[in-house]
CSV table of C-alpha atoms and ligand atoms in Angstrom, one decimal:
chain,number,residue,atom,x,y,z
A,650,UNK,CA,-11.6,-17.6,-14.1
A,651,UNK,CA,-13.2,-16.3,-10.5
A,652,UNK,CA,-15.1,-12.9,-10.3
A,653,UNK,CA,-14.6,-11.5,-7.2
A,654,UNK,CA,-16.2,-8.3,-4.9
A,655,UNK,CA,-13.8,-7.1,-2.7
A,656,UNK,CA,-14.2,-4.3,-0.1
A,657,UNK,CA,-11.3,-2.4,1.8
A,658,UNK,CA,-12.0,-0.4,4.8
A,659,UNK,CA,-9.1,-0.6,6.5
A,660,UNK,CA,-8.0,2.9,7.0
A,661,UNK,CA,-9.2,5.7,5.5
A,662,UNK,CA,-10.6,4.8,1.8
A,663,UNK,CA,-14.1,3.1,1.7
A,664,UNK,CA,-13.5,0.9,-1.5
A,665,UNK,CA,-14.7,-1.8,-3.2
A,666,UNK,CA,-14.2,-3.2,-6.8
A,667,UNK,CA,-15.2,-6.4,-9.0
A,668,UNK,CA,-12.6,-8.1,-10.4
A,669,UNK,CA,-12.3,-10.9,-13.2
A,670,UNK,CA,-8.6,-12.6,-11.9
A,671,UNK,CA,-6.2,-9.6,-12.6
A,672,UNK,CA,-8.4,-7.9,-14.4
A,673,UNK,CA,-10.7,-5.1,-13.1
A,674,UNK,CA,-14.3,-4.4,-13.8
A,675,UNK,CA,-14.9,-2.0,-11.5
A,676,UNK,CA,-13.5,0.1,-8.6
A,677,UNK,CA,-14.6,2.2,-6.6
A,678,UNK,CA,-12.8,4.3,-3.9
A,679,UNK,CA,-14.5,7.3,-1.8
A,680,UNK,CA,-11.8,9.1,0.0
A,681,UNK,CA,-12.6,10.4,3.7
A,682,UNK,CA,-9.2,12.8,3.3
A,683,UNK,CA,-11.2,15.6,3.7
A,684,UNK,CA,-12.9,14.6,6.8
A,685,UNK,CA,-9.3,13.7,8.6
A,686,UNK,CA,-7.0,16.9,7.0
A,687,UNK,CA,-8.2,19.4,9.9
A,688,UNK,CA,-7.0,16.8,12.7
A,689,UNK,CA,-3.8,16.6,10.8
A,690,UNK,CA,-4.4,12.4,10.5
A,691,UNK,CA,-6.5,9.8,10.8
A,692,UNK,CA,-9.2,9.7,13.4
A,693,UNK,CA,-10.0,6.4,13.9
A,694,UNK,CA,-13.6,7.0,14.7
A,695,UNK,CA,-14.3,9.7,12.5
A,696,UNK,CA,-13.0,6.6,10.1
A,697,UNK,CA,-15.2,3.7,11.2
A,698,UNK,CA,-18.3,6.2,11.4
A,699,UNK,CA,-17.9,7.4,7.8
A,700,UNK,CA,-17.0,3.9,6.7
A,701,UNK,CA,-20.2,2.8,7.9
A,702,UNK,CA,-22.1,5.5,5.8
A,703,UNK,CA,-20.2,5.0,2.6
A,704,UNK,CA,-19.7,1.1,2.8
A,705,UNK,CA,-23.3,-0.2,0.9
A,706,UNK,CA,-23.5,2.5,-1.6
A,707,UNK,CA,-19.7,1.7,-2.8
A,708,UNK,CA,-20.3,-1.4,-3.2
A,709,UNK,CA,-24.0,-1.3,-5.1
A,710,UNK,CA,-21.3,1.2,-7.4
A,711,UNK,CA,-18.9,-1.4,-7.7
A,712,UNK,CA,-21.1,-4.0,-8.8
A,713,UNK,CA,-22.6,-1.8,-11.2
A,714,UNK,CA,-19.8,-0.6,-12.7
A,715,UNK,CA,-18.9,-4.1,-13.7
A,716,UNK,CA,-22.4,-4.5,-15.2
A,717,UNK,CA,-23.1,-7.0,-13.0
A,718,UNK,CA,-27.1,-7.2,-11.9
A,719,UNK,CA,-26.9,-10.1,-9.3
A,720,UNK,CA,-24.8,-11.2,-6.6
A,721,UNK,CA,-25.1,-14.4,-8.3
A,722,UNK,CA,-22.8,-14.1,-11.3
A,723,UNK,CA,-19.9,-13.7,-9.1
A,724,UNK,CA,-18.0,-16.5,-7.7
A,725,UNK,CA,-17.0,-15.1,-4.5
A,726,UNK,CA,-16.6,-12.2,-2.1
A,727,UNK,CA,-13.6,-10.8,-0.5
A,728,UNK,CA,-12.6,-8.5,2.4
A,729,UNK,CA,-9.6,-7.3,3.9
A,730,UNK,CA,-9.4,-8.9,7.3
A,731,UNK,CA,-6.2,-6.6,8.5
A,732,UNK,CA,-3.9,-5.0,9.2
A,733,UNK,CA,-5.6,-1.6,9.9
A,734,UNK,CA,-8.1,0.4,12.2
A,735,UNK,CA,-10.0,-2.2,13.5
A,736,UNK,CA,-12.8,-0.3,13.9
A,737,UNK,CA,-12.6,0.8,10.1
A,738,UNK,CA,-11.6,-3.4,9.3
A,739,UNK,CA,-14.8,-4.2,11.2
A,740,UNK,CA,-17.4,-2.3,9.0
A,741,UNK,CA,-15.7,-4.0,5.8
A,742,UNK,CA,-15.8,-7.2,7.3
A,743,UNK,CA,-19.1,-7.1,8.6
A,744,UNK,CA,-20.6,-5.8,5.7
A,745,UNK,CA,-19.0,-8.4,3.9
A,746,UNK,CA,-19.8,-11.0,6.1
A,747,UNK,CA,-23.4,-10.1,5.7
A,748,UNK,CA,-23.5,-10.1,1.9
A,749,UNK,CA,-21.7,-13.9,2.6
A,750,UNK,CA,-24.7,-15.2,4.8
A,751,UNK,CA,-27.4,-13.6,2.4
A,752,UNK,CA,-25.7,-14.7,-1.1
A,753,UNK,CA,-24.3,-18.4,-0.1
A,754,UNK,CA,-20.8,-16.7,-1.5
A,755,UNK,CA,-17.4,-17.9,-0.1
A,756,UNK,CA,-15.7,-15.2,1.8
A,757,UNK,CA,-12.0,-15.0,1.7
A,758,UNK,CA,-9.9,-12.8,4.1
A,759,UNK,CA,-7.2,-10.5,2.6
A,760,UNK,CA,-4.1,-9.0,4.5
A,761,UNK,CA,-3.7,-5.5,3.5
A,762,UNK,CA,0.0,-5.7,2.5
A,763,UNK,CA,-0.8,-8.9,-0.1
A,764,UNK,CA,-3.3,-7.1,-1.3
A,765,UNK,CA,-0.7,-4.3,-2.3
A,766,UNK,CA,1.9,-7.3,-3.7
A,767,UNK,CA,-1.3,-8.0,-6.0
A,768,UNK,CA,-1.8,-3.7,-6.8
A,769,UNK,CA,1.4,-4.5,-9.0
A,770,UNK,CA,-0.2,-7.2,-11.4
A,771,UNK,CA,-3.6,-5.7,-12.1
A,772,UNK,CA,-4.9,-4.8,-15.6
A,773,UNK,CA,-8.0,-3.0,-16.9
A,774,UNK,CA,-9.0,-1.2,-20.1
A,775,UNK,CA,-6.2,1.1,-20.3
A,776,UNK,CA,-3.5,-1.7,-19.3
A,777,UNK,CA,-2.6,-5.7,-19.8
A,778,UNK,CA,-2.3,-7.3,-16.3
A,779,UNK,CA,0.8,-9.5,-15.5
A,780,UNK,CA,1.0,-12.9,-13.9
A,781,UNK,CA,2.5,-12.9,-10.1
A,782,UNK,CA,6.0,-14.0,-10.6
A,783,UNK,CA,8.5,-14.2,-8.2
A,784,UNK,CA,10.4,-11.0,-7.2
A,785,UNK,CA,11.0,-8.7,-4.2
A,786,UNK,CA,8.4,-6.3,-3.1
A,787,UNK,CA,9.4,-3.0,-1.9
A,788,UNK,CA,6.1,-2.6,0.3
A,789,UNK,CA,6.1,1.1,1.5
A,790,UNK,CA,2.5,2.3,2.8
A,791,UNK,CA,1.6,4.7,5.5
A,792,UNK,CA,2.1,2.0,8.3
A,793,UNK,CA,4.1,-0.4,6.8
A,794,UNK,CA,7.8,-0.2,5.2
A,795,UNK,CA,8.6,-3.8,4.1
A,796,UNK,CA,11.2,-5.7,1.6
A,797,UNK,CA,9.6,-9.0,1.1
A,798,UNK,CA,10.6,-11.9,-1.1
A,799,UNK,CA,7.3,-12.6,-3.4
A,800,UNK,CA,8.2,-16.8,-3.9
A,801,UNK,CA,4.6,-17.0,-5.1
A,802,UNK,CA,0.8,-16.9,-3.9
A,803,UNK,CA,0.9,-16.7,0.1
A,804,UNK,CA,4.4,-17.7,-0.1
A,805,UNK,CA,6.1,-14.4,1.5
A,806,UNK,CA,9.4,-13.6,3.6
A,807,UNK,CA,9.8,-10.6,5.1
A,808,UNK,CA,13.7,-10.0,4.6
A,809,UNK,CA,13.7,-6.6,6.5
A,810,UNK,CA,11.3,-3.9,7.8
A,811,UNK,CA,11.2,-0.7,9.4
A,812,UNK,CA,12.2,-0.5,13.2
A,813,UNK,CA,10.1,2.5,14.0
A,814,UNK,CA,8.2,4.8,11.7
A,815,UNK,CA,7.4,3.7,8.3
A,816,UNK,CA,7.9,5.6,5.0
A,817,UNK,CA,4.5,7.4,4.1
A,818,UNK,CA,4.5,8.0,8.3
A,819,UNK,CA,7.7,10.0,8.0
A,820,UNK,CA,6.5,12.3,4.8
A,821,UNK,CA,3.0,12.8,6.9
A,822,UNK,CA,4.9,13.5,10.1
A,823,UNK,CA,7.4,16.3,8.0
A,824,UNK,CA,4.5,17.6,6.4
A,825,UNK,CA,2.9,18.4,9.6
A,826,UNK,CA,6.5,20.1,10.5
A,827,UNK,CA,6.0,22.2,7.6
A,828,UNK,CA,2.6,23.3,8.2
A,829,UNK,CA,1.5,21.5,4.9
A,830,UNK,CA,-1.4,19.2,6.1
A,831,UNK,CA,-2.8,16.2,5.5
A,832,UNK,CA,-1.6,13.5,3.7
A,833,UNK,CA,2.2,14.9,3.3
A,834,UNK,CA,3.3,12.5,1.0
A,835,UNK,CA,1.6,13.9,-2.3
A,836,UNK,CA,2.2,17.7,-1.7
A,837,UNK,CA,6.2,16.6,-0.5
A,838,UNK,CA,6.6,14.8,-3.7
A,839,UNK,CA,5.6,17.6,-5.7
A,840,UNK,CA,7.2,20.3,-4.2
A,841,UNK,CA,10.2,18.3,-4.2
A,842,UNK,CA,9.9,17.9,-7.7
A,843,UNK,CA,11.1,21.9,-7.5
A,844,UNK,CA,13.8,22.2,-5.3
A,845,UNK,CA,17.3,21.0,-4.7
A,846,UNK,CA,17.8,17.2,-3.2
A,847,UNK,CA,21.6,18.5,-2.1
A,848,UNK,CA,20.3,21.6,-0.1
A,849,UNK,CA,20.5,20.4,2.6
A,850,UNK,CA,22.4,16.8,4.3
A,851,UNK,CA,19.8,15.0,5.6
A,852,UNK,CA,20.7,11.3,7.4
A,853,UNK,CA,20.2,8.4,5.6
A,854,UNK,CA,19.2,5.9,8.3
A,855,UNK,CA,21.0,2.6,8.2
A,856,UNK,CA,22.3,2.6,4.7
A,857,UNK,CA,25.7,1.4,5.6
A,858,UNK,CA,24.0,-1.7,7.6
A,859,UNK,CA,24.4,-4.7,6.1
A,860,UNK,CA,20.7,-5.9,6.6
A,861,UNK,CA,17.2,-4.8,4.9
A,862,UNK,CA,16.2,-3.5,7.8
A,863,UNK,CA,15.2,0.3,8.1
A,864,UNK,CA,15.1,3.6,10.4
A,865,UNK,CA,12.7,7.0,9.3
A,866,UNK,CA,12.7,8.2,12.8
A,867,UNK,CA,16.0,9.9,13.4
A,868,UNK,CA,15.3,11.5,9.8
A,869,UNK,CA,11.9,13.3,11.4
A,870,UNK,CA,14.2,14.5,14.6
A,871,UNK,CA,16.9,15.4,12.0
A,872,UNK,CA,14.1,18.0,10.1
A,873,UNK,CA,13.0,19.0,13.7
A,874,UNK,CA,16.1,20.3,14.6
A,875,UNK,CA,16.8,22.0,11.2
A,876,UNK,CA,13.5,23.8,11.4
A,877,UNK,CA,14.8,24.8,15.1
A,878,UNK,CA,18.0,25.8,14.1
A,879,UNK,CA,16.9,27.8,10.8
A,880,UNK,CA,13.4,28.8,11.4
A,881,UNK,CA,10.3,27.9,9.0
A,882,UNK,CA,11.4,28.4,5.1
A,883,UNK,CA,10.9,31.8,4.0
A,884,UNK,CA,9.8,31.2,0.6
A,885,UNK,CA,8.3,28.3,-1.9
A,886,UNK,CA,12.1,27.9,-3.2
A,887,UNK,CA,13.4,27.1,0.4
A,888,UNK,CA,10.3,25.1,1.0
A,889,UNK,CA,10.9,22.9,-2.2
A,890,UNK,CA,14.2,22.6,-1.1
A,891,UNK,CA,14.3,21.2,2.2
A,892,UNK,CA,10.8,18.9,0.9
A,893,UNK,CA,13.3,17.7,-2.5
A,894,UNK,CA,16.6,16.9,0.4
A,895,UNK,CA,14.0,15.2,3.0
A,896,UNK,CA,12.7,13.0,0.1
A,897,UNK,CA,15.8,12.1,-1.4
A,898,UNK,CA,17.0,11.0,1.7
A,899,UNK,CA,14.0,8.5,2.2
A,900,UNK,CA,14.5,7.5,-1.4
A,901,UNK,CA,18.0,6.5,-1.2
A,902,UNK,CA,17.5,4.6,1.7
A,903,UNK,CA,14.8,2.5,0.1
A,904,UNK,CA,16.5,1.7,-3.6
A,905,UNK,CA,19.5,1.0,-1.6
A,906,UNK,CA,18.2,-1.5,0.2
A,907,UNK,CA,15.7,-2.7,-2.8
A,908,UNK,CA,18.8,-3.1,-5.1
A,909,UNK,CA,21.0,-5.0,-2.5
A,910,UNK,CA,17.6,-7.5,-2.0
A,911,UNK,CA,17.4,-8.2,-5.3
A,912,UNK,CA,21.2,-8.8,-5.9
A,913,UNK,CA,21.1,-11.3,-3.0
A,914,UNK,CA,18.2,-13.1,-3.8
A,915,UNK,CA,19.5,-13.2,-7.6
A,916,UNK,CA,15.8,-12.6,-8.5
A,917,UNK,CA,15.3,-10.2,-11.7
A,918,UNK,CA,12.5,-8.0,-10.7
A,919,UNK,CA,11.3,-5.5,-8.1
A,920,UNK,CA,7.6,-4.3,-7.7
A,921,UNK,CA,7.4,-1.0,-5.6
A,922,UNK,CA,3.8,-1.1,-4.2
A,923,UNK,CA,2.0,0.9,-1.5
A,924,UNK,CA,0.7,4.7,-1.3
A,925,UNK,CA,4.4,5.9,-1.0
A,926,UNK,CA,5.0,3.8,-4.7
A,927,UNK,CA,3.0,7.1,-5.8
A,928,UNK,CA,6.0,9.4,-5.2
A,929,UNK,CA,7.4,10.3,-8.2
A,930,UNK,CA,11.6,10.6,-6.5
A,931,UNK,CA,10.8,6.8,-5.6
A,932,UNK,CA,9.8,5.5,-9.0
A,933,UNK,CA,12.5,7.4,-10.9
A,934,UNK,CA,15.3,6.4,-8.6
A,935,UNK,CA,13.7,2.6,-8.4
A,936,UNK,CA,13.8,2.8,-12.8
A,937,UNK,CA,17.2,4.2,-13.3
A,938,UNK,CA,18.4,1.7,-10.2
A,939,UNK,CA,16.6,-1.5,-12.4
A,940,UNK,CA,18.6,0.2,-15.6
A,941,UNK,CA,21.5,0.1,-13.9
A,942,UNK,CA,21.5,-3.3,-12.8
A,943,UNK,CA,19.8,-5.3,-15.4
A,944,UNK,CA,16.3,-5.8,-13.0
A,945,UNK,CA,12.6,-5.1,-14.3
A,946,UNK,CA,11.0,-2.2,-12.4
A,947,UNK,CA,6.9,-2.6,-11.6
A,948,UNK,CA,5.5,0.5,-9.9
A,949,UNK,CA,1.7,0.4,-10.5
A,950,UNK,CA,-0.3,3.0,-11.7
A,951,UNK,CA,-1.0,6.1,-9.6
A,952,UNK,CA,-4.9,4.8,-9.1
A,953,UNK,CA,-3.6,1.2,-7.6
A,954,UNK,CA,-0.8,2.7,-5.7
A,955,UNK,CA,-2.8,3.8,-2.7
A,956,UNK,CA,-5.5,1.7,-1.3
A,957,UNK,CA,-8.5,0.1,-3.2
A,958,UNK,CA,-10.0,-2.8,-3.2
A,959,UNK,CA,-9.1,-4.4,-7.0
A,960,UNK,CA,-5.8,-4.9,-5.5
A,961,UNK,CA,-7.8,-6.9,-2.4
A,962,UNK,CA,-9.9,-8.8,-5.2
A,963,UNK,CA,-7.0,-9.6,-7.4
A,964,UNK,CA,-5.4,-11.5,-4.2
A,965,UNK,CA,-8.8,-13.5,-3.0
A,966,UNK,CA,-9.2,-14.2,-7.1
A,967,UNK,CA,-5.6,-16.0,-7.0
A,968,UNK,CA,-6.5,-17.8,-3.6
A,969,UNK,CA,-10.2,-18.8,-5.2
A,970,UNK,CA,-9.0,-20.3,-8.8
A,971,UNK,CA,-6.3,-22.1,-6.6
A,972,UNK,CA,-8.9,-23.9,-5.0
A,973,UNK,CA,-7.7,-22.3,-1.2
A,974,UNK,CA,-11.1,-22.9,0.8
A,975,UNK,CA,-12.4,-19.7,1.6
A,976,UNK,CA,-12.7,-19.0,5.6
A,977,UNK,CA,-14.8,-16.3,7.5
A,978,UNK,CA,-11.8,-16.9,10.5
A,979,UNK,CA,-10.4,-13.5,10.1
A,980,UNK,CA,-7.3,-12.4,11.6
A,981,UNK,CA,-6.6,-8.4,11.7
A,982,UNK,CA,-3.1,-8.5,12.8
A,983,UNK,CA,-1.2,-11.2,11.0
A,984,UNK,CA,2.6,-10.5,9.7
A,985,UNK,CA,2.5,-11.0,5.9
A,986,UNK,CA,4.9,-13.9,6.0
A,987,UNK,CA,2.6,-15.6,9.3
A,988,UNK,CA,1.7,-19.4,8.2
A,989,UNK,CA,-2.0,-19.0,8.1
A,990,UNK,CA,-1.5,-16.9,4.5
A,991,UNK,CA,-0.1,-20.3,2.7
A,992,UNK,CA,-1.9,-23.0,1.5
A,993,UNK,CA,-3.2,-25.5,3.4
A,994,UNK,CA,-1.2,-28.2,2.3
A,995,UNK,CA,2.0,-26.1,1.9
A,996,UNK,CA,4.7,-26.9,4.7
B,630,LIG,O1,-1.1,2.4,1.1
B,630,LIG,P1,-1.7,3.7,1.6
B,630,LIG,O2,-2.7,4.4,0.7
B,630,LIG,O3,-2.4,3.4,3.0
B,630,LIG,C1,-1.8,2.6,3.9
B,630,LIG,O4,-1.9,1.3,3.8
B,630,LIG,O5,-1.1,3.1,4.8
B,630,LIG,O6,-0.5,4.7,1.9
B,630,LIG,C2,-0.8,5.9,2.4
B,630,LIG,C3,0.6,6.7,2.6
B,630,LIG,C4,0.4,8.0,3.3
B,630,LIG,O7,1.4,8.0,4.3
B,630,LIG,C5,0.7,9.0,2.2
B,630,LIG,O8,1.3,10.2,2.7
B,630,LIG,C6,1.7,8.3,1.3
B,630,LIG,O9,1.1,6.9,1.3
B,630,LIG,N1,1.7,8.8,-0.1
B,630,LIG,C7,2.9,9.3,-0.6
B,630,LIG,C8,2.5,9.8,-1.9
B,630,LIG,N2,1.2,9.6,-2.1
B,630,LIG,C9,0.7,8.9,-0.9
B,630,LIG,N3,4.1,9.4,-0.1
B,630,LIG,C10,5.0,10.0,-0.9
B,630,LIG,N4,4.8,10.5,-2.1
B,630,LIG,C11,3.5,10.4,-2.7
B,630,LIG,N5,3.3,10.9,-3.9
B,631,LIG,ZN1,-2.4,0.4,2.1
């Protein structure tokens, strides 16, 4: 068993969280949302400056949650190393690097995205966690919008990604569109939930390509030029509709592409992970797609959907009881599938 402390700074969550393996102790995760909604998005110095403030206390929180007293009954410490702000990545990472020197604890670097792969397996009081097994990840976050074949610990291959915007970037970009703040993907999703996905035709970028790759930008131009063409909606019912028709056109998109990854890879589960697994079009459509087809459906719980640091834990955990050496050589912009995540005797 390894008990980890894991902190997550990478955008714009301050978070940190003990956790036994899969299993979570504690976490803790102080939201800067309000700081960021009147710029309309993240301020990436606004970030780093809160981050700096909020970092210690979150994780003297964390560490008491888990009824822990000492730094000594845990058996390492954990960061994520990138991607993200780097500015916001270098207040988690030096914080952490500090507690390293002062404790004698092994450090080990998380990427963001493997942290979200892990956000799929966790368990705590209210839920039994789940080994990691192989399957494809549907990784869709704020910056990132990834299918990736999960083979096992550090073993991941990106089969397709998106070429320009990602997922949660095209809900926050329509939600600016619509006057309806920051972040657009939760107040999309549940206005959507009222209106009519058929209202209106929006495109459904690259569906008919025969590759996993993806396309959200022509979508945002596609709202632009309804909203110039028909004028702001006049009423919550016209609202709902053109938020429920924008979001079923990123959701078919994504399951499309999810299912076809899992038919060619002949694997028998998807995991849909990231901030955007929150939205309640893409878990439906991702169940009734598994129902269809005979493949198990994991969408984590709403609290381990969008970022946190029991997700960053759970992956250092698997990489300590593994017996990976821990390294303080961080890298804040490595591709998921880079060689550096695999072990170090792997090919
Ligand atoms: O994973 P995450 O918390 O941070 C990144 O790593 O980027 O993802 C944040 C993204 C934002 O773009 C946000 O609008 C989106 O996730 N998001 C949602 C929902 N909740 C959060 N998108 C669609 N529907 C939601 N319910
Ligand atoms: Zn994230």
């Amino acid at each position: 068993m390894a008990r980890v402390l894991a902190i997550e700074s990478s955008c714009d969550e301050t978070a940190a969280a003990v956790v036994e393996d899969n299993v979570v102790r504690s976490s803790i995760v102080r939201s800067q949302i309000e700081v960021h909604a009147k710029f309309g998005g993240v301020v990436p110095e606004l970030a780093s400056r809160h981050h700096l403030g909020a970092v210690v206390p979150v994780v003297r929180r964390a560490l008491a949650d888990a009824g822990l007293e000492r730094y000594d009954d845990l058996d390492a410490l954990a960061v994520t190393e990138g991607p993200g702000l780097v500015g916001a990545l270098l207040v988690g990472v030096q914080c952490a690097r500090g507690l390293a020197i002062a404790t004698g604890l092994p450090l080990v670097g998380v990427h963001h995205m493997e942290g979200h792969i892990f956000s799929a397996v966790l368990g705590d009081d209210r839920m039994p966690a789940r080994e990691l097994t192989p399957h494809i990840a549907l990784l869709v976050s704020g910056g990132h919008t990834e299918l990736v074949v999960v083979e096992g610990l550090g073993r991941y291959r990106i089969l397709g990604a998106t070429r320009d915007d990602a997922a949660g970037e095209a809900f926050d970009k329509a939600a600016k569109l619509l006057g309806l703040g920051y972040p657009g993907g939760p107040v999309v999703d549940r206005l959507a939930g009222e209106g009519d996905p058929n209202a209106i035709a929006f495109p459904r970028g690259m569906i008919d390509r025969d590759d996993f790759e993806f396309s959200f930008s022509g979508l945002k131009t596609a709202l632009l030029v309804h909203l110039e063409t028909h004028g702001q909606p006049d009423s919550r019912a016209a609202l709902a509709d053109v938020c429920a028709s924008f979001q079923a056109a990123i959701v078919a998109v994504l399951v499309h592409k999810a299912r076809k990854a899992v038919r060619a890879t002949k694997l028998s589960a998807l995991h849909v992970v990231g901030g955007v697994a929150a939205n309640r079009g893409l878990r439906s459509a991702a169940e009734a797609a598994g129902a269809a087809d005979g493949f198990t459906v994991v969408c984590p719980p709403l609290r381990y959907c969008g970022d946190n640091a029991a997700m960053i834990a759970a992956a250092a955990a698997a990489r300590v009881s593994a017996g990976w050496p821990a390294s303080t050589d961080l890298h804040t912009a490595l591709a998921i599938d880079d060689a550096r995540m695999r072990a170090p005797e792997s090919p």
